C-alpha cells in the first residue's frame, strides 16, 4: 500500500511542486494585482489540472496500465488509492494557493479555487480515461466545465429572459452536478475499462487527413502530410474555439450589456481560461510546437524516422514550416483577431478596426519555437507542453515588472504578454526564437554538435535563459 | 489442487474490434502443471485471448475460466494466482529496478526474495539502475523477475522472448521457465503465446495453433511428434505421383522426394514402400516445423 501511494504521489507531484515554487517566487515581480490573479490561472493549470490529467493519462503515456490492471488487487482499490493520492496533491495545491492569496493579495479563502480543484479532481480522470493520454486530457479537463456552465446559463436565460447574469466559478449550482456526474462516470469508466487496441488519438483525425498522394510527389510532400497528421488532434482546438467564441460573439451582438449590468454570458470568458481567445495566441502555437517531435518519440516512431533515407535537415525544416504555419494562422491571426473582437465587444473600445500588431504574429512564432525546443528534449508531448509554457513564461517576469508596465500601451488584451512596443521587437523576440530553433535542431540531429557530456545542455540553458530574461528586461 | 484440474479453460471465445473478429470461436483448455503453447501468426488472436483471460477485454461470446473462476467476476482471486508478462513491457521511467520490484511486490501476498535475488544475478541486473536506462532486453528480463518472484500458480507469457538476445533467451526458457515449473511440479502452469516456438521445444507439453481467431489444431507435443513426420524417399527413376491423403506437402528434387505428413502411421509407411523407393527415411518434426506445416501449409488438414 505504502509503495503504491508513494508511486502515485511521485507520479503526480512534479507539476504541483513546480507550480507551488513559482506561486511564491513569481508574484513579487509582477506589477499589478490583475497580473497576479492571471498568473494564478497558470498555476491552476500546472498544479491542479496537470496532476489530475496525469492520474490516468501518465499510465497510458508510459504504457503501464496493462501491468497495473494485471496485478491482484481490485480495480476499485486501484481507483481509491489513485484518487486518494490526487486528493492529497490537490489539497496541497489548494492550500498553497490560499496562502499565496493572503500573502500577495491580502484576500481570504477563495471558494472558486475550491470549485476548480474539485472540477479537476473529477474531470481530469474522466477525460484522461476517454482520451487515453495526458496531453489532450489536460486541455479537455480544463474545457469540459464549459459544458455545464453553458447549459446552466441557458436555463437561466429561459427563466429570466436575458443574458445579463453574472456568472463565475464561485457559483456552485452547475458545478456540483458536474463534479458529481464526472466522478461517477469516470469511476464507472475505469471499473469497466477495456484495454483494447484502440487507435491512438492521431488515427481518428488522420483518417480524413490521409491523402493518397501519388508517389511522384516525393518524400517532402509525404513528410508534410505526415506532420499535418501528427498535428491532427491539435487542429480540433481551433474549431472548438471558433464555436465557443462565435456563440459569445453572437450573444454579445444580440444583447450587449447595458450600463451597470453585469457582463452576463460573456463574463464566463474571464472565468474559463480555455474559452478566452487571447490564449490561442500563445497556447495554440505551444501545443503545436510541443507535439512536433515529442509525439513521434512517444509513438516510438522517432528511431524509424531517423532511419529513412531523407536528411534530418529536410525532416526538420518540414516540421518547422508546418508548425510555424499553423502557429501563425491559428494562433497569431485567428487568435489575435478573435481576442480583439471580443475585447471590443466586452469593453466597447474601438481596437478591432485597427490592424493587428505584428507583435501578435511574432509572439505566436516565439511560442511555437519554445514548444519545439521543449519537444526536442521531451519524451512525450505533455512534458513538452509544460516545458514550453515554462520557457514562454520566463521572459514575462521582468516584462511585467512595474517599470515595464509604465511603457505598456493599450491595445491587444493578451492574456499574459503585454502589448510590446514595436521598437526592439526584432532583437527582443527574434534572437531567442532563433536560438530556440537552433538548439531544438541540434537536439533533433542524430549526432548533436554540442556534446551532452561536455556541457552542451548547460550551454543551451545558459544561452536560452540569458536571452529570454534579457528579452523581458528589454521591455 | 488436483493435478488434472484445468488452470485455464476457454470455450467458444469471440471477441471483435469493430467489424474485425480478432478471436472467433476459440476453444482450448490448459491442465494445471503443464506448459501450454498458444501458437499463431501475427494477428491470429493470441494477445486478445490472453487479454480476455486477464479481464482486460470482455468476451463478446463464449466464456473464459481460470482455476474454474470467471476473471470478470472474481478478478482479484484469479490474479492473485497468476503473473503476466505482456508483449510490450513498460515500467515507470523514474523508478529504479529496486523500486519497481518493491512496487510490484506491494500487490502480492507472497514474494520470494531469494528467487528475485537469484534472477537479478542471473540476468546481471543492477537494482540501483533507473528503469529508463535499461535496454529493451533488460526491461523484458525485469518483467520476468517481477512475474516469477511471486511464485504464482499460472504464468501467462505473451511473446516473452521477443526482446531478448539468444543467450538470455535460451537461459530464460531453459532455466527460468524450467526452474519455475519444477519448483512445484504439477502445481505450476505456464501458458505461453509465441511464434518463436523453437525456444520452447522440449518444454511445451501441449499446444494449440490459432489461425484467424480459431483453434486450428490442438495436440499434445508428444502426440504431435508421433503424427507429424518428414519422409524422404529416393526412387531409382522419376518419382511417381503420391496421392496419399495424409500427406500435406511434397517437395521434389531429381529422384528424391520429401513429404510432410500430418498423420503418420505404419500403414502409410507400408503404402509408400509399395511405390518402390530404393531408400526411405522418416524424421520427427520440431514443434516449429509442425506449426509451419499447419499454419503455412496448403493442404494442412489435421
Coordinates of N, CA, C and O in Angstrom, one line a residue, chain A residues 250-340:
Chain A
X250 N -22.0 36.1 -31.0 CA -23.4 36.3 -31.4 C -24.3 36.8 -30.2 O -25.2 37.7 -30.4
X251 N -24.0 36.3 -29.0 CA -24.8 36.8 -27.9 C -24.5 38.2 -27.6 O -25.5 39.0 -27.3
X252 N -23.3 38.6 -27.7 CA -22.9 40.0 -27.5 C -23.6 40.9 -28.5 O -24.1 42.0 -28.1
X253 N -23.7 40.5 -29.7 CA -24.3 41.3 -30.7 C -25.9 41.4 -30.4 O -26.5 42.4 -30.6
X254 N -26.4 40.2 -30.0 CA -27.8 40.2 -29.8 C -28.3 41.0 -28.6 O -29.3 41.6 -28.6
X255 N -27.5 41.0 -27.6 CA -27.9 41.7 -26.4 C -26.7 42.3 -25.7 O -26.1 41.7 -24.7
X256 N -26.1 43.4 -26.1 CA -25.0 44.0 -25.4 C -25.3 44.4 -24.0 O -26.4 44.8 -23.8
X257 N -24.4 44.3 -23.1 CA -24.7 44.7 -21.7 C -24.9 46.2 -21.6 O -24.2 47.0 -22.2
X258 N -26.0 46.5 -20.9 CA -26.3 47.9 -20.7 C -25.5 48.5 -19.5 O -24.7 47.8 -18.9
X259 N -25.6 49.8 -19.3 CA -24.8 50.4 -18.2 C -25.2 49.8 -16.9 O -26.4 49.7 -16.6
X260 N -24.2 49.4 -16.1 CA -24.4 48.9 -14.8 C -24.8 47.5 -14.7 O -25.0 46.9 -13.7
X261 N -25.0 46.9 -15.9 CA -25.4 45.5 -15.9 C -24.2 44.6 -15.8 O -23.1 44.9 -16.3
X262 N -24.4 43.4 -15.2 CA -23.2 42.5 -15.2 C -22.9 42.0 -16.6 O -23.8 42.1 -17.5
X263 N -21.7 41.5 -16.8 CA -21.3 41.1 -18.1 C -22.1 40.0 -18.7 O -22.2 39.8 -19.8
X264 N -22.8 39.3 -17.8 CA -23.7 38.2 -18.3 C -22.9 37.0 -18.9 O -21.9 36.6 -18.4
X265 N -23.5 36.5 -19.9 CA -22.9 35.3 -20.6 C -21.4 35.5 -20.8 O -20.6 34.6 -20.7
X266 N -21.1 36.7 -21.3 CA -19.7 37.0 -21.7 C -18.8 36.9 -20.5 O -17.6 36.8 -20.7
X267 N -19.3 37.1 -19.3 CA -18.4 37.2 -18.2 C -17.7 35.8 -18.0 O -16.6 35.8 -17.4
X268 N -18.3 34.8 -18.5 CA -17.6 33.5 -18.3 C -16.3 33.4 -19.1 O -15.5 32.6 -18.9
X269 N -16.2 34.3 -20.1 CA -14.9 34.3 -20.9 C -13.8 34.6 -19.9 O -12.6 34.2 -20.2
X270 N -14.0 35.4 -18.9 CA -13.0 35.7 -18.0 C -12.8 34.7 -17.0 O -11.7 34.6 -16.3
X271 N -13.8 33.8 -16.8 CA -13.7 32.8 -15.8 C -13.2 31.5 -16.3 O -12.6 30.7 -15.5
X272 N -13.3 31.2 -17.5 CA -12.8 29.9 -18.1 C -11.7 30.2 -19.0 O -11.8 30.6 -20.2
X273 N -10.5 30.0 -18.6 CA -9.3 30.3 -19.4 C -9.4 29.7 -20.8 O -9.0 30.3 -21.8
X274 N -9.8 28.4 -21.0 CA -9.7 27.9 -22.3 C -10.7 28.6 -23.3 O -10.5 28.4 -24.5
X275 N -11.6 29.3 -22.8 CA -12.5 30.0 -23.7 C -12.1 31.4 -24.1 O -12.8 32.1 -24.8
X276 N -11.0 31.8 -23.6 CA -10.5 33.1 -23.9 C -9.7 33.0 -25.2 O -8.7 32.4 -25.3
X277 N -10.1 33.8 -26.2 CA -9.5 33.7 -27.5 C -8.0 34.1 -27.4 O -7.2 33.6 -28.2
X278 N -7.7 35.1 -26.5 CA -6.3 35.5 -26.4 C -5.3 34.4 -26.1 O -4.2 34.5 -26.4
X279 N -5.9 33.4 -25.4 CA -5.0 32.3 -25.1 C -4.5 31.6 -26.3 O -3.4 31.0 -26.3
X280 N -5.3 31.6 -27.4 CA -4.9 31.0 -28.6 C -3.6 31.5 -29.2 O -2.8 30.8 -29.8
X281 N -3.3 32.8 -28.9 CA -2.2 33.4 -29.5 C -0.9 32.7 -29.1 O 0.0 32.6 -29.9
X282 N -0.8 32.3 -27.8 CA 0.4 31.6 -27.5 C 0.2 30.1 -27.2 O 1.1 29.3 -27.3
X283 N -1.0 29.8 -26.7 CA -1.2 28.4 -26.3 C -1.3 27.4 -27.5 O -0.7 26.3 -27.4
X284 N -2.0 27.9 -28.5 CA -2.1 27.0 -29.7 C -0.7 26.8 -30.3 O -0.3 25.6 -30.6
X285 N 0.1 27.8 -30.5 CA 1.5 27.5 -31.0 C 2.3 26.6 -30.1 O 3.1 25.8 -30.5
X286 N 2.1 26.8 -28.8 CA 2.8 25.9 -27.8 C 2.4 24.5 -28.0 O 3.2 23.6 -28.0
X287 N 1.1 24.3 -28.2 CA 0.6 22.9 -28.4 C 1.2 22.3 -29.6 O 1.6 21.1 -29.6
X288 N 1.1 23.1 -30.7 CA 1.6 22.6 -32.0 C 3.1 22.3 -31.9 O 3.6 21.2 -32.4
X289 N 3.9 23.2 -31.3 CA 5.3 23.0 -31.2 C 5.6 21.8 -30.3 O 6.5 21.1 -30.6
X290 N 4.9 21.7 -29.2 CA 5.2 20.6 -28.3 C 4.9 19.3 -28.9 O 5.6 18.3 -28.5
X291 N 4.0 19.2 -29.8 CA 3.6 17.9 -30.4 C 4.7 17.5 -31.4 O 4.9 16.3 -31.6
X292 N 5.3 18.5 -32.1 CA 6.1 18.2 -33.3 C 7.1 17.1 -33.2 O 7.1 16.2 -34.1
X293 N 7.9 17.0 -32.2 CA 8.9 16.0 -32.1 C 8.5 14.9 -31.0 O 8.7 13.7 -31.3
X294 N 8.0 15.4 -29.9 CA 7.8 14.5 -28.8 C 6.7 13.5 -29.1 O 6.7 12.4 -28.6
X295 N 5.7 13.9 -29.9 CA 4.6 12.9 -30.3 C 5.2 11.7 -31.0 O 4.8 10.6 -30.7
X296 N 6.1 12.0 -31.9 CA 6.8 10.8 -32.6 C 7.6 10.0 -31.7 O 7.6 8.8 -31.8
X297 N 8.2 10.7 -30.7 CA 9.0 9.9 -29.8 C 8.1 9.0 -28.9 O 8.4 7.9 -28.6
X298 N 7.0 9.6 -28.5 CA 6.0 8.8 -27.7 C 5.5 7.6 -28.4 O 5.2 6.6 -27.9
X299 N 5.2 7.8 -29.7 CA 4.7 6.8 -30.5 C 5.7 5.7 -31.0 O 5.4 4.8 -31.6
X300 N 7.0 6.0 -30.6 CA 8.0 5.1 -30.9 C 8.5 5.2 -32.4 O 9.0 4.2 -32.9
X301 N 8.2 6.3 -33.0 CA 8.5 6.5 -34.4 C 9.8 7.2 -34.7 O 10.2 7.3 -35.8
X302 N 10.3 7.8 -33.6 CA 11.5 8.7 -33.9 C 12.7 7.9 -34.5 O 13.3 8.4 -35.4
X303 N 12.9 6.7 -33.9 CA 14.1 5.9 -34.5 C 13.8 5.5 -35.9 O 14.7 5.6 -36.7
X304 N 12.6 5.1 -36.2 CA 12.3 4.7 -37.5 C 12.4 5.9 -38.5 O 13.0 5.7 -39.6
X305 N 12.0 7.0 -38.1 CA 12.1 8.2 -39.0 C 13.5 8.5 -39.3 O 13.9 8.9 -40.4
X306 N 14.3 8.4 -38.2 CA 15.7 8.8 -38.4 C 16.4 7.8 -39.3 O 17.5 8.1 -39.9
X307 N 15.8 6.6 -39.6 CA 16.4 5.6 -40.4 C 16.0 5.8 -41.9 O 16.6 5.2 -42.8
X308 N 15.1 6.7 -42.1 CA 14.6 6.9 -43.5 C 15.7 7.6 -44.3 O 16.4 8.4 -43.8
X309 N 15.7 7.3 -45.6 CA 16.7 8.0 -46.5 C 16.4 9.4 -46.8 O 16.4 9.8 -48.0
X310 N 16.0 10.2 -45.8 CA 15.7 11.6 -46.0 C 16.6 12.3 -45.0 O 16.6 11.9 -43.8
X311 N 17.2 13.4 -45.4 CA 18.1 14.0 -44.4 C 17.3 14.6 -43.2 O 16.2 15.0 -43.3
X312 N 18.0 14.6 -42.1 CA 17.4 15.1 -40.9 C 17.1 16.6 -41.1 O 16.1 17.1 -40.5
X313 N 17.9 17.3 -41.8 CA 17.6 18.7 -42.0 C 16.3 18.9 -42.8 O 15.5 19.8 -42.4
X314 N 16.1 18.1 -43.8 CA 14.8 18.2 -44.5 C 13.6 17.9 -43.6 O 12.6 18.6 -43.6
X315 N 13.8 16.8 -42.8 CA 12.7 16.5 -41.9 C 12.4 17.6 -40.9 O 11.3 18.0 -40.6
X316 N 13.5 18.2 -40.5 CA 13.4 19.3 -39.5 C 12.7 20.5 -40.1 O 11.8 21.1 -39.5
X317 N 13.1 20.9 -41.3 CA 12.5 22.1 -41.9 C 11.1 21.9 -42.3 O 10.3 22.8 -42.2
X318 N 10.7 20.7 -42.6 CA 9.3 20.4 -42.9 C 8.5 20.6 -41.6 O 7.4 21.2 -41.5
X319 N 9.1 20.1 -40.5 CA 8.4 20.3 -39.2 C 8.3 21.8 -38.9 O 7.2 22.2 -38.4
X320 N 9.4 22.5 -39.1 CA 9.3 23.9 -38.7 C 8.3 24.7 -39.5 O 7.5 25.5 -39.0
X321 N 8.3 24.4 -40.8 CA 7.3 25.0 -41.7 C 5.9 24.7 -41.3 O 5.0 25.7 -41.2
X322 N 5.6 23.5 -41.0 CA 4.2 23.1 -40.6 C 3.8 23.8 -39.3 O 2.8 24.4 -39.2
X323 N 4.8 23.7 -38.4 CA 4.5 24.2 -37.0 C 4.3 25.7 -37.1 O 3.3 26.3 -36.6
X324 N 5.2 26.4 -37.8 CA 5.1 27.9 -37.9 C 3.9 28.3 -38.7 O 3.2 29.3 -38.3
X325 N 3.5 27.6 -39.7 CA 2.3 28.0 -40.5 C 1.1 27.9 -39.6 O 0.2 28.8 -39.6
X326 N 1.0 26.8 -38.9 CA -0.2 26.6 -38.0 C -0.2 27.6 -36.9 O -1.2 28.1 -36.5
X327 N 1.0 27.9 -36.4 CA 1.1 28.8 -35.2 C 0.6 30.2 -35.7 O -0.1 30.9 -35.0
X328 N 1.1 30.6 -36.8 CA 0.8 32.0 -37.3 C -0.7 32.1 -37.7 O -1.4 33.0 -37.3
X329 N -1.1 31.1 -38.4 CA -2.5 31.1 -38.9 C -3.5 30.9 -37.7 O -4.4 31.7 -37.6
X330 N -3.3 29.9 -37.0 CA -4.2 29.5 -35.9 C -4.0 30.4 -34.7 O -5.0 30.9 -34.1
X331 N -2.8 30.6 -34.2 CA -2.6 31.3 -33.0 C -2.5 32.8 -33.2 O -3.4 33.6 -32.7
X332 N -1.6 33.3 -34.1 CA -1.5 34.7 -34.3 C -2.7 35.4 -34.9 O -3.3 36.2 -34.4
X333 N -3.0 34.9 -36.2 CA -4.0 35.6 -36.9 C -5.4 35.3 -36.3 O -6.1 36.3 -35.9
X334 N -5.8 34.1 -36.2 CA -7.1 33.8 -35.7 C -7.3 34.2 -34.3 O -8.3 34.8 -33.9
X335 N -6.4 33.8 -33.4 CA -6.5 34.1 -32.0 C -6.4 35.6 -31.8 O -7.2 36.1 -31.0
X336 N -5.5 36.2 -32.5 CA -5.4 37.7 -32.3 C -6.6 38.4 -32.7 O -7.1 39.3 -32.0
X337 N -7.2 38.1 -33.9 CA -8.4 38.8 -34.3 C -9.6 38.5 -33.4 O -10.4 39.4 -33.0
X338 N -9.7 37.2 -33.0 CA -10.8 36.9 -32.1 C -10.7 37.6 -30.8 O -11.7 38.1 -30.2
X339 N -9.5 37.7 -30.3 CA -9.3 38.4 -29.0 C -9.7 39.8 -29.1 O -10.3 40.4 -28.2
X340 N -9.2 40.5 -30.1 CA -9.5 41.9 -30.3 C -11.0 42.1 -30.5 O -11.6 43.1 -30.0

